[in-house]
Amino acid sequence: KKLEANEPHTFRFKVPNHKVVVIDDIVRGRVEWDADSTVGDFILIRSSGVPVYNFCVAVDDAMMGITHVIRAEEHLTNTLRQCIILDAMGYSRPRYAHCSLILGQDRSKMSKRHGATSIDQFKNEGFLPAAMKNYLALLGWNDGTEKEIFSESELIERFDLRRVVKSPAVFDMQKLRWINGQHLRSMNIEEVIPLAKESLIREKICSNDDDMFVKLATITCKGSMEVITDLVNQVKEILDYPLKLTLSSEEAKVMISDGLLEVALGVLTAYREDDFNFTSEQNASSEWKVWVKGFGKKLNRKGKRLFHPLRVCITGCLSGADV
């Protein structure tokens, strides 16, 4: 009647009564719908003449010969409509895999309020591409072993949709940081230096010409970094030498009462006597350890009573990169 009267109208798909649609979902197993009661006679073409998403997608999948559709569980009812359309047109359905949603730590759907929302933001916060791929792959999947650190080639080789679980994964920023730290520590120093330099320049800590400074900062901080920006914070702390603030803490008060002054005077004497003029950059670490051992014997100190006050005297901090 609307056609004859030239009135605005839509085109709907007439769903047969009691029609049941079943798919064998790779992730969720058998999924079954009573189509009539779930979606009813749904719209294919709007009154504006524009076809709806599900009609377009079904036709597009058929024309492109799509074999697998992998998407979020939120699309399950869309899959129902698309299967009905594909069946009506006489095309084969693709295999479907509906993955569970990623949740925030409060177990609600992941959203902007849970933190970084763009790749650029993660990059600026110091996360590596390899670590991001590694962590995201582990959200709802494992290879059947206890292994958690994967290279990209290992992920490609081992990934199998049949090992994706249907229970929702929780996005854990601390776990992402840990995985990023593992990837950082597996890189050689020459690979980390350009990343460190970019961050240090962005924070105006050094200039493009300060290559030696960047190298020494990277060598100093690499072992304790989880993300590249940790280096920035550690370098700032080292340069600030916040000794006065550190000495006001409760932990430092115990150290002060246990002869911190004696250690400080010993370090100053060693510096004035040029004890820290090591023979080469390569030998600095081993020569430093020899000096510390001798220094401890001289003051009759070892373990925490030696290393902790020594760190405070040299860095002005209670914790941080390996001295």
mmCIF file of C-alpha atoms in Angstrom:
data_model
loop_
_atom_site.group_PDB
_atom_site.id
_atom_site.type_symbol
_atom_site.label_atom_id
_atom_site.label_comp_id
_atom_site.label_asym_id
_atom_site.label_seq_id
_atom_site.Cartn_x
_atom_site.Cartn_y
_atom_site.Cartn_z
ATOM 1 C CA LYS A 1 0.000 0.000 0.000
ATOM 2 C CA LYS A 2 2.827 2.407 0.861
ATOM 3 C CA LEU A 3 4.484 1.607 -2.476
ATOM 4 C CA GLU A 4 1.286 2.355 -4.371
ATOM 5 C CA ALA A 5 0.759 5.545 -2.369
ATOM 6 C CA ASN A 6 4.407 6.544 -2.901
ATOM 7 C CA GLU A 7 4.831 6.936 0.854
ATOM 8 C CA PRO A 8 8.136 6.458 2.712
ATOM 9 C CA HIS A 9 8.657 2.761 3.462
ATOM 10 C CA THR A 10 11.214 0.207 4.506
ATOM 11 C CA PHE A 11 12.004 -3.276 3.194
ATOM 12 C CA ARG A 12 12.054 -6.014 5.815
ATOM 13 C CA PHE A 13 13.190 -9.633 5.773
ATOM 14 C CA LYS A 14 10.267 -11.946 6.436
ATOM 15 C CA VAL A 15 11.570 -14.426 9.012
ATOM 16 C CA PRO A 16 9.682 -17.749 8.817
ATOM 17 C CA ASN A 17 7.822 -18.772 11.955
ATOM 18 C CA HIS A 18 9.801 -21.041 14.287
ATOM 19 C CA LYS A 19 12.980 -20.676 12.198
ATOM 20 C CA VAL A 20 16.014 -21.896 14.155
ATOM 21 C CA VAL A 21 19.521 -20.774 13.236
ATOM 22 C CA VAL A 22 22.545 -22.698 14.530
ATOM 23 C CA ILE A 23 26.254 -21.907 14.174
ATOM 24 C CA ASP A 24 29.334 -23.828 15.334
ATOM 25 C CA ASP A 25 31.294 -20.930 16.807
ATOM 26 C CA ILE A 26 35.045 -21.579 17.019
ATOM 27 C CA VAL A 27 35.250 -19.917 20.450
ATOM 28 C CA ARG A 28 31.805 -20.447 21.965
ATOM 29 C CA GLY A 29 30.816 -23.803 20.447
ATOM 30 C CA ARG A 30 27.205 -24.424 19.428
ATOM 31 C CA VAL A 31 25.069 -21.277 19.434
ATOM 32 C CA GLU A 32 21.371 -21.559 18.625
ATOM 33 C CA TRP A 33 18.639 -18.941 18.157
ATOM 34 C CA ASP A 34 14.908 -18.920 17.644
ATOM 35 C CA ALA A 35 15.141 -16.297 14.896
ATOM 36 C CA ASP A 36 11.506 -15.201 14.946
ATOM 37 C CA SER A 37 11.483 -14.426 18.676
ATOM 38 C CA THR A 38 15.045 -13.005 18.735
ATOM 39 C CA VAL A 39 15.063 -10.533 15.821
ATOM 40 C CA GLY A 40 11.631 -10.773 14.158
ATOM 41 C CA ASP A 41 11.151 -9.331 10.656
ATOM 42 C CA PHE A 42 14.187 -7.064 10.542
ATOM 43 C CA ILE A 43 14.822 -4.115 8.217
ATOM 44 C CA LEU A 44 17.019 -4.590 5.131
ATOM 45 C CA ILE A 45 16.568 -1.168 3.476
ATOM 46 C CA ARG A 46 15.648 2.019 5.323
ATOM 47 C CA SER A 47 12.995 4.467 4.172
ATOM 48 C CA SER A 48 15.845 6.638 2.866
ATOM 49 C CA GLY A 49 16.776 3.855 0.445
ATOM 50 C CA VAL A 50 20.021 3.077 2.282
ATOM 51 C CA PRO A 51 20.634 -0.613 3.068
ATOM 52 C CA VAL A 52 21.332 -1.451 6.709
ATOM 53 C CA TYR A 53 24.697 -2.640 8.062
ATOM 54 C CA ASN A 54 23.799 -6.327 8.346
ATOM 55 C CA PHE A 55 22.515 -6.526 4.762
ATOM 56 C CA CYS A 56 25.660 -4.811 3.429
ATOM 57 C CA VAL A 57 28.009 -6.985 5.491
ATOM 58 C CA ALA A 58 26.341 -10.229 4.423
ATOM 59 C CA VAL A 59 26.530 -9.277 0.741
ATOM 60 C CA ASP A 60 30.117 -8.044 1.141
ATOM 61 C CA ASP A 61 31.235 -11.268 2.884
ATOM 62 C CA ALA A 62 29.628 -13.324 0.099
ATOM 63 C CA MET A 63 31.140 -11.272 -2.737
ATOM 64 C CA MET A 64 34.622 -11.277 -1.158
ATOM 65 C CA GLY A 65 34.578 -14.969 -0.303
ATOM 66 C CA ILE A 66 35.218 -14.331 3.383
ATOM 67 C CA THR A 67 35.950 -17.644 5.148
ATOM 68 C CA HIS A 68 36.317 -16.534 8.786
ATOM 69 C CA VAL A 69 34.743 -13.708 10.787
ATOM 70 C CA ILE A 70 36.443 -12.991 14.130
ATOM 71 C CA ARG A 71 34.814 -10.347 16.300
ATOM 72 C CA ALA A 72 33.401 -9.490 19.720
ATOM 73 C CA GLU A 73 30.537 -11.346 21.375
ATOM 74 C CA GLU A 74 28.451 -8.164 21.045
ATOM 75 C CA HIS A 75 27.984 -9.081 17.366
ATOM 76 C CA LEU A 76 26.213 -12.388 18.029
ATOM 77 C CA THR A 77 22.770 -11.031 17.151
ATOM 78 C CA ASN A 78 24.254 -9.454 14.014
ATOM 79 C CA THR A 79 25.567 -12.902 13.088
ATOM 80 C CA LEU A 80 22.021 -14.265 13.349
ATOM 81 C CA ARG A 81 20.718 -11.679 10.847
ATOM 82 C CA GLN A 82 23.680 -12.176 8.513
ATOM 83 C CA CYS A 83 23.254 -15.965 8.508
ATOM 84 C CA ILE A 84 19.567 -15.596 7.602
ATOM 85 C CA ILE A 85 20.441 -13.251 4.714
ATOM 86 C CA LEU A 86 23.281 -15.478 3.441
ATOM 87 C CA ASP A 87 21.048 -18.567 3.577
ATOM 88 C CA ALA A 88 18.324 -16.747 1.642
ATOM 89 C CA MET A 89 20.802 -15.689 -1.071
ATOM 90 C CA GLY A 90 22.201 -19.216 -1.337
ATOM 91 C CA TYR A 91 25.722 -18.373 -0.170
ATOM 92 C CA SER A 92 27.879 -20.376 2.233
ATOM 93 C CA ARG A 93 28.330 -18.913 5.684
ATOM 94 C CA PRO A 94 31.839 -18.076 6.913
ATOM 95 C CA ARG A 95 33.121 -19.672 10.123
ATOM 96 C CA TYR A 96 32.461 -17.415 13.097
ATOM 97 C CA ALA A 97 34.565 -16.816 16.207
ATOM 98 C CA HIS A 98 33.003 -14.505 18.791
ATOM 99 C CA CYS A 99 35.584 -13.410 21.354
ATOM 100 C CA SER A 100 34.617 -12.208 24.807
ATOM 101 C CA LEU A 101 34.946 -8.554 25.751
ATOM 102 C CA ILE A 102 38.049 -7.178 27.433
ATOM 103 C CA LEU A 103 37.204 -5.843 30.877
ATOM 104 C CA GLY A 104 38.782 -3.193 33.065
ATOM 105 C CA GLN A 105 40.128 -4.144 36.492
ATOM 106 C CA ASP A 106 36.744 -3.286 37.987
ATOM 107 C CA ARG A 107 35.372 -6.000 35.646
ATOM 108 C CA SER A 108 33.268 -3.535 33.668
ATOM 109 C CA LYS A 109 33.590 -3.161 29.896
ATOM 110 C CA MET A 110 36.889 -1.557 28.918
ATOM 111 C CA SER A 111 36.458 2.157 28.230
ATOM 112 C CA LYS A 112 38.336 5.473 28.190
ATOM 113 C CA ARG A 113 38.029 5.843 31.941
ATOM 114 C CA HIS A 114 40.291 2.799 32.382
ATOM 115 C CA GLY A 115 43.349 4.605 30.994
ATOM 116 C CA ALA A 116 45.251 4.874 27.696
ATOM 117 C CA THR A 117 42.965 4.589 24.682
ATOM 118 C CA SER A 118 45.229 5.049 21.656
ATOM 119 C CA ILE A 119 48.367 3.390 20.308
ATOM 120 C CA ASP A 120 50.139 6.771 20.345
ATOM 121 C CA GLN A 121 49.345 7.159 24.037
ATOM 122 C CA PHE A 122 50.832 3.759 24.854
ATOM 123 C CA LYS A 123 53.882 4.620 22.734
ATOM 124 C CA ASN A 124 54.389 7.933 24.548
ATOM 125 C CA GLU A 125 54.098 6.134 27.885
ATOM 126 C CA GLY A 126 57.049 3.947 26.872
ATOM 127 C CA PHE A 127 55.475 0.672 25.747
ATOM 128 C CA LEU A 128 57.137 -1.346 22.970
ATOM 129 C CA PRO A 129 55.176 -2.611 19.914
ATOM 130 C CA ALA A 130 56.448 -6.167 20.518
ATOM 131 C CA ALA A 131 55.267 -6.089 24.147
ATOM 132 C CA MET A 132 51.840 -4.723 23.206
ATOM 133 C CA LYS A 133 51.346 -7.516 20.643
ATOM 134 C CA ASN A 134 52.562 -10.072 23.174
ATOM 135 C CA TYR A 135 50.194 -8.864 25.912
ATOM 136 C CA LEU A 136 47.135 -8.404 23.693
ATOM 137 C CA ALA A 137 47.577 -11.931 22.309
ATOM 138 C CA LEU A 138 47.438 -13.288 25.873
ATOM 139 C CA LEU A 139 44.064 -11.660 26.587
ATOM 140 C CA GLY A 140 41.891 -14.755 26.304
ATOM 141 C CA TRP A 141 44.482 -17.036 24.667
ATOM 142 C CA ASN A 142 47.426 -19.213 25.630
ATOM 143 C CA ASP A 143 49.484 -21.808 23.810
ATOM 144 C CA GLY A 144 48.839 -24.528 26.379
ATOM 145 C CA THR A 145 52.106 -23.927 28.255
ATOM 146 C CA GLU A 146 53.221 -21.592 31.072
ATOM 147 C CA LYS A 147 55.116 -19.423 28.570
ATOM 148 C CA GLU A 148 54.159 -15.727 28.664
ATOM 149 C CA ILE A 149 56.874 -13.937 26.682
ATOM 150 C CA PHE A 150 56.583 -14.374 22.922
ATOM 151 C CA SER A 151 58.230 -12.761 19.926
ATOM 152 C CA GLU A 152 55.981 -11.811 17.016
ATOM 153 C CA SER A 153 57.176 -14.811 14.982
ATOM 154 C CA GLU A 154 56.432 -17.166 17.905
ATOM 155 C CA LEU A 155 52.900 -15.758 18.205
ATOM 156 C CA ILE A 156 52.296 -16.268 14.476
ATOM 157 C CA GLU A 157 53.586 -19.829 14.695
ATOM 158 C CA ARG A 158 51.665 -20.853 17.848
ATOM 159 C CA PHE A 159 48.397 -18.917 17.684
ATOM 160 C CA ASP A 160 45.309 -21.075 17.210
ATOM 161 C CA LEU A 161 41.731 -19.791 17.460
ATOM 162 C CA ARG A 162 40.722 -23.081 19.083
ATOM 163 C CA ARG A 163 42.716 -22.072 22.173
ATOM 164 C CA VAL A 164 40.844 -18.767 22.622
ATOM 165 C CA VAL A 165 38.683 -19.048 25.736
ATOM 166 C CA LYS A 166 35.163 -17.665 25.984
ATOM 167 C CA SER A 167 35.523 -16.207 29.483
ATOM 168 C CA PRO A 168 36.281 -12.438 29.433
ATOM 169 C CA ALA A 169 39.855 -11.238 29.943
ATOM 170 C CA VAL A 170 40.783 -8.423 32.338
ATOM 171 C CA PHE A 171 43.182 -5.749 31.089
ATOM 172 C CA ASP A 172 45.908 -5.611 33.742
ATOM 173 C CA MET A 173 48.241 -2.620 33.334
ATOM 174 C CA GLN A 174 50.754 -4.042 35.818
ATOM 175 C CA LYS A 175 50.996 -7.262 33.809
ATOM 176 C CA LEU A 176 51.479 -5.238 30.626
ATOM 177 C CA ARG A 177 54.277 -3.277 32.310
ATOM 178 C CA TRP A 178 55.929 -6.524 33.441
ATOM 179 C CA ILE A 179 55.791 -8.009 29.936
ATOM 180 C CA ASN A 180 57.154 -4.756 28.509
ATOM 181 C CA GLY A 181 60.021 -4.913 31.016
ATOM 182 C CA GLN A 182 60.856 -8.463 29.923
ATOM 183 C CA HIS A 183 61.031 -7.362 26.290
ATOM 184 C CA LEU A 184 63.162 -4.338 27.217
ATOM 185 C CA ARG A 185 65.653 -6.438 29.126
ATOM 186 C CA SER A 186 65.957 -8.890 26.224
ATOM 187 C CA MET A 187 67.024 -6.067 23.868
ATOM 188 C CA ASN A 188 70.681 -5.146 23.510
ATOM 189 C CA ILE A 189 71.751 -1.715 24.695
ATOM 190 C CA GLU A 190 72.134 -0.357 21.158
ATOM 191 C CA GLU A 191 68.463 -1.090 20.447
ATOM 192 C CA VAL A 192 67.293 0.692 23.599
ATOM 193 C CA ILE A 193 69.446 3.844 23.225
ATOM 194 C CA PRO A 194 67.389 5.433 20.369
ATOM 195 C CA LEU A 195 64.152 4.896 22.350
ATOM 196 C CA ALA A 196 65.743 6.371 25.474
ATOM 197 C CA LYS A 197 67.077 9.331 23.525
ATOM 198 C CA GLU A 198 63.658 10.125 22.070
ATOM 199 C CA SER A 199 62.099 10.176 25.558
ATOM 200 C CA LEU A 200 64.903 12.204 27.139
ATOM 201 C CA ILE A 201 64.780 14.817 24.361
ATOM 202 C CA ARG A 202 60.977 15.015 24.591
ATOM 203 C CA GLU A 203 61.297 15.761 28.313
ATOM 204 C CA LYS A 204 64.033 18.352 27.593
ATOM 205 C CA ILE A 205 66.560 16.487 29.739
ATOM 206 C CA CYS A 206 69.151 16.395 26.955
ATOM 207 C CA SER A 207 69.709 17.563 23.388
ATOM 208 C CA ASN A 208 70.209 15.642 20.177
ATOM 209 C CA ASP A 209 73.997 15.938 20.586
ATOM 210 C CA ASP A 210 74.207 14.352 24.050
ATOM 211 C CA ASP A 211 74.903 10.817 22.798
ATOM 212 C CA MET A 212 77.309 9.848 25.589
ATOM 213 C CA PHE A 213 74.888 11.095 28.269
ATOM 214 C CA VAL A 214 72.054 9.055 26.698
ATOM 215 C CA LYS A 215 74.240 5.952 26.481
ATOM 216 C CA LEU A 216 75.350 6.166 30.119
ATOM 217 C CA ALA A 217 71.781 6.873 31.286
ATOM 218 C CA THR A 218 70.511 3.861 29.343
ATOM 219 C CA ILE A 219 73.230 1.560 30.680
ATOM 220 C CA THR A 220 72.482 2.741 34.223
ATOM 221 C CA CYS A 221 68.714 2.338 34.089
ATOM 222 C CA LYS A 222 68.048 -0.486 31.599
ATOM 223 C CA GLY A 223 67.987 -3.269 34.190
ATOM 224 C CA SER A 224 65.308 -1.627 36.327
ATOM 225 C CA MET A 225 63.023 -0.266 33.591
ATOM 226 C CA GLU A 226 59.589 -1.662 32.821
ATOM 227 C CA VAL A 227 58.748 1.090 30.321
ATOM 228 C CA ILE A 228 61.024 3.590 28.576
ATOM 229 C CA THR A 229 59.561 6.468 30.568
ATOM 230 C CA ASP A 230 60.905 4.828 33.759
ATOM 231 C CA LEU A 231 64.333 5.881 32.515
ATOM 232 C CA VAL A 232 63.176 9.501 32.328
ATOM 233 C CA ASN A 233 61.961 9.430 35.926
ATOM 234 C CA GLN A 234 65.122 7.727 37.177
ATOM 235 C CA VAL A 235 67.426 10.151 35.322
ATOM 236 C CA LYS A 236 65.478 13.113 36.726
ATOM 237 C CA GLU A 237 65.897 11.696 40.218
ATOM 238 C CA ILE A 238 69.620 11.115 39.717
ATOM 239 C CA LEU A 239 70.155 14.647 38.387
ATOM 240 C CA ASP A 240 68.016 16.209 41.132
ATOM 241 C CA TYR A 241 69.923 14.324 43.883
ATOM 242 C CA PRO A 242 67.018 14.618 46.396
ATOM 243 C CA LEU A 243 69.166 13.848 49.460
ATOM 244 C CA LYS A 244 67.468 16.337 51.782
ATOM 245 C CA LEU A 245 64.017 14.889 51.016
ATOM 246 C CA THR A 246 65.309 11.327 51.406
ATOM 247 C CA LEU A 247 66.898 12.026 54.783
ATOM 248 C CA SER A 248 63.581 13.283 56.136
ATOM 249 C CA SER A 249 61.941 9.852 55.636
ATOM 250 C CA GLU A 250 61.434 7.347 58.467
ATOM 251 C CA GLU A 251 63.549 4.712 56.711
ATOM 252 C CA ALA A 252 66.467 7.123 56.404
ATOM 253 C CA LYS A 253 66.278 8.056 60.097
ATOM 254 C CA VAL A 254 67.150 4.461 61.005
ATOM 255 C CA MET A 255 70.076 4.630 58.607
ATOM 256 C CA ILE A 256 71.277 7.947 60.067
ATOM 257 C CA SER A 257 71.332 6.461 63.547
ATOM 258 C CA ASP A 258 73.341 3.522 62.197
ATOM 259 C CA GLY A 259 76.311 5.602 61.034
ATOM 260 C CA LEU A 260 75.260 7.079 57.692
ATOM 261 C CA LEU A 261 77.668 9.958 58.314
ATOM 262 C CA GLU A 262 80.601 7.535 58.507
ATOM 263 C CA VAL A 263 79.699 6.105 55.096
ATOM 264 C CA ALA A 264 79.208 9.580 53.602
ATOM 265 C CA LEU A 265 82.629 10.762 54.829
ATOM 266 C CA GLY A 266 84.206 7.582 53.433
ATOM 267 C CA VAL A 267 82.640 8.164 49.997
ATOM 268 C CA LEU A 268 83.789 11.818 49.984
ATOM 269 C CA THR A 269 87.336 10.780 50.904
ATOM 270 C CA ALA A 270 87.379 8.147 48.142
ATOM 271 C CA TYR A 271 86.181 10.745 45.619
ATOM 272 C CA ARG A 272 88.825 13.269 46.675
ATOM 273 C CA GLU A 273 91.484 10.593 46.403
ATOM 274 C CA ASP A 274 90.285 9.745 42.858
ATOM 275 C CA ASP A 275 89.279 6.166 43.754
ATOM 276 C CA PHE A 276 86.443 6.299 41.208
ATOM 277 C CA ASN A 277 88.686 7.036 38.225
ATOM 278 C CA PHE A 278 88.183 3.585 36.690
ATOM 279 C CA THR A 279 90.515 2.350 33.936
ATOM 280 C CA SER A 280 87.802 2.090 31.255
ATOM 281 C CA GLU A 281 84.050 2.118 30.692
ATOM 282 C CA GLN A 282 84.168 -1.657 30.126
ATOM 283 C CA ASN A 283 85.931 -2.284 33.457
ATOM 284 C CA ALA A 284 83.950 0.240 35.510
ATOM 285 C CA SER A 285 81.391 -2.249 36.825
ATOM 286 C CA SER A 286 83.906 -4.868 37.983
ATOM 287 C CA GLU A 287 86.269 -2.224 39.446
ATOM 288 C CA TRP A 288 83.344 -0.621 41.295
ATOM 289 C CA LYS A 289 82.485 -3.986 42.883
ATOM 290 C CA VAL A 290 86.100 -4.433 43.986
ATOM 291 C CA TRP A 291 86.080 -0.930 45.534
ATOM 292 C CA VAL A 292 82.766 -1.563 47.350
ATOM 293 C CA LYS A 293 84.102 -4.824 48.789
ATOM 294 C CA GLY A 294 87.223 -3.084 50.080
ATOM 295 C CA PHE A 295 85.195 -0.140 51.370
ATOM 296 C CA GLY A 296 82.936 -2.517 53.312
ATOM 297 C CA LYS A 297 85.908 -4.244 54.931
ATOM 298 C CA LYS A 298 87.381 -0.891 55.882
ATOM 299 C CA LEU A 299 84.152 0.172 57.659
ATOM 300 C CA ASN A 300 83.323 -3.329 58.869
ATOM 301 C CA ARG A 301 80.016 -3.235 57.012
ATOM 302 C CA LYS A 302 78.348 -5.643 54.611
ATOM 303 C CA GLY A 303 74.983 -6.442 53.068
ATOM 304 C CA LYS A 304 72.175 -3.938 53.626
ATOM 305 C CA ARG A 305 74.225 -1.954 56.184
ATOM 306 C CA LEU A 306 76.748 -1.262 53.415
ATOM 307 C CA PHE A 307 74.764 -1.095 50.179
ATOM 308 C CA HIS A 308 71.785 0.912 51.397
ATOM 309 C CA PRO A 309 73.663 3.898 52.894
ATOM 310 C CA LEU A 310 76.103 3.788 49.971
ATOM 311 C CA ARG A 311 73.193 4.173 47.552
ATOM 312 C CA VAL A 312 71.782 7.110 49.529
ATOM 313 C CA CYS A 313 75.164 8.880 49.540
ATOM 314 C CA ILE A 314 75.778 8.431 45.807
ATOM 315 C CA THR A 315 72.258 8.868 44.370
ATOM 316 C CA GLY A 316 70.388 10.743 47.117
ATOM 317 C CA CYS A 317 67.628 8.081 46.873
ATOM 318 C CA LEU A 318 66.584 5.034 48.853
ATOM 319 C CA SER A 319 65.895 2.978 45.715
ATOM 320 C CA GLY A 320 66.360 3.091 41.962
ATOM 321 C CA ALA A 321 68.702 1.814 39.279
ATOM 322 C CA ASP A 322 71.550 -0.530 40.139
ATOM 323 C CA VAL A 323 74.388 1.630 41.528
#
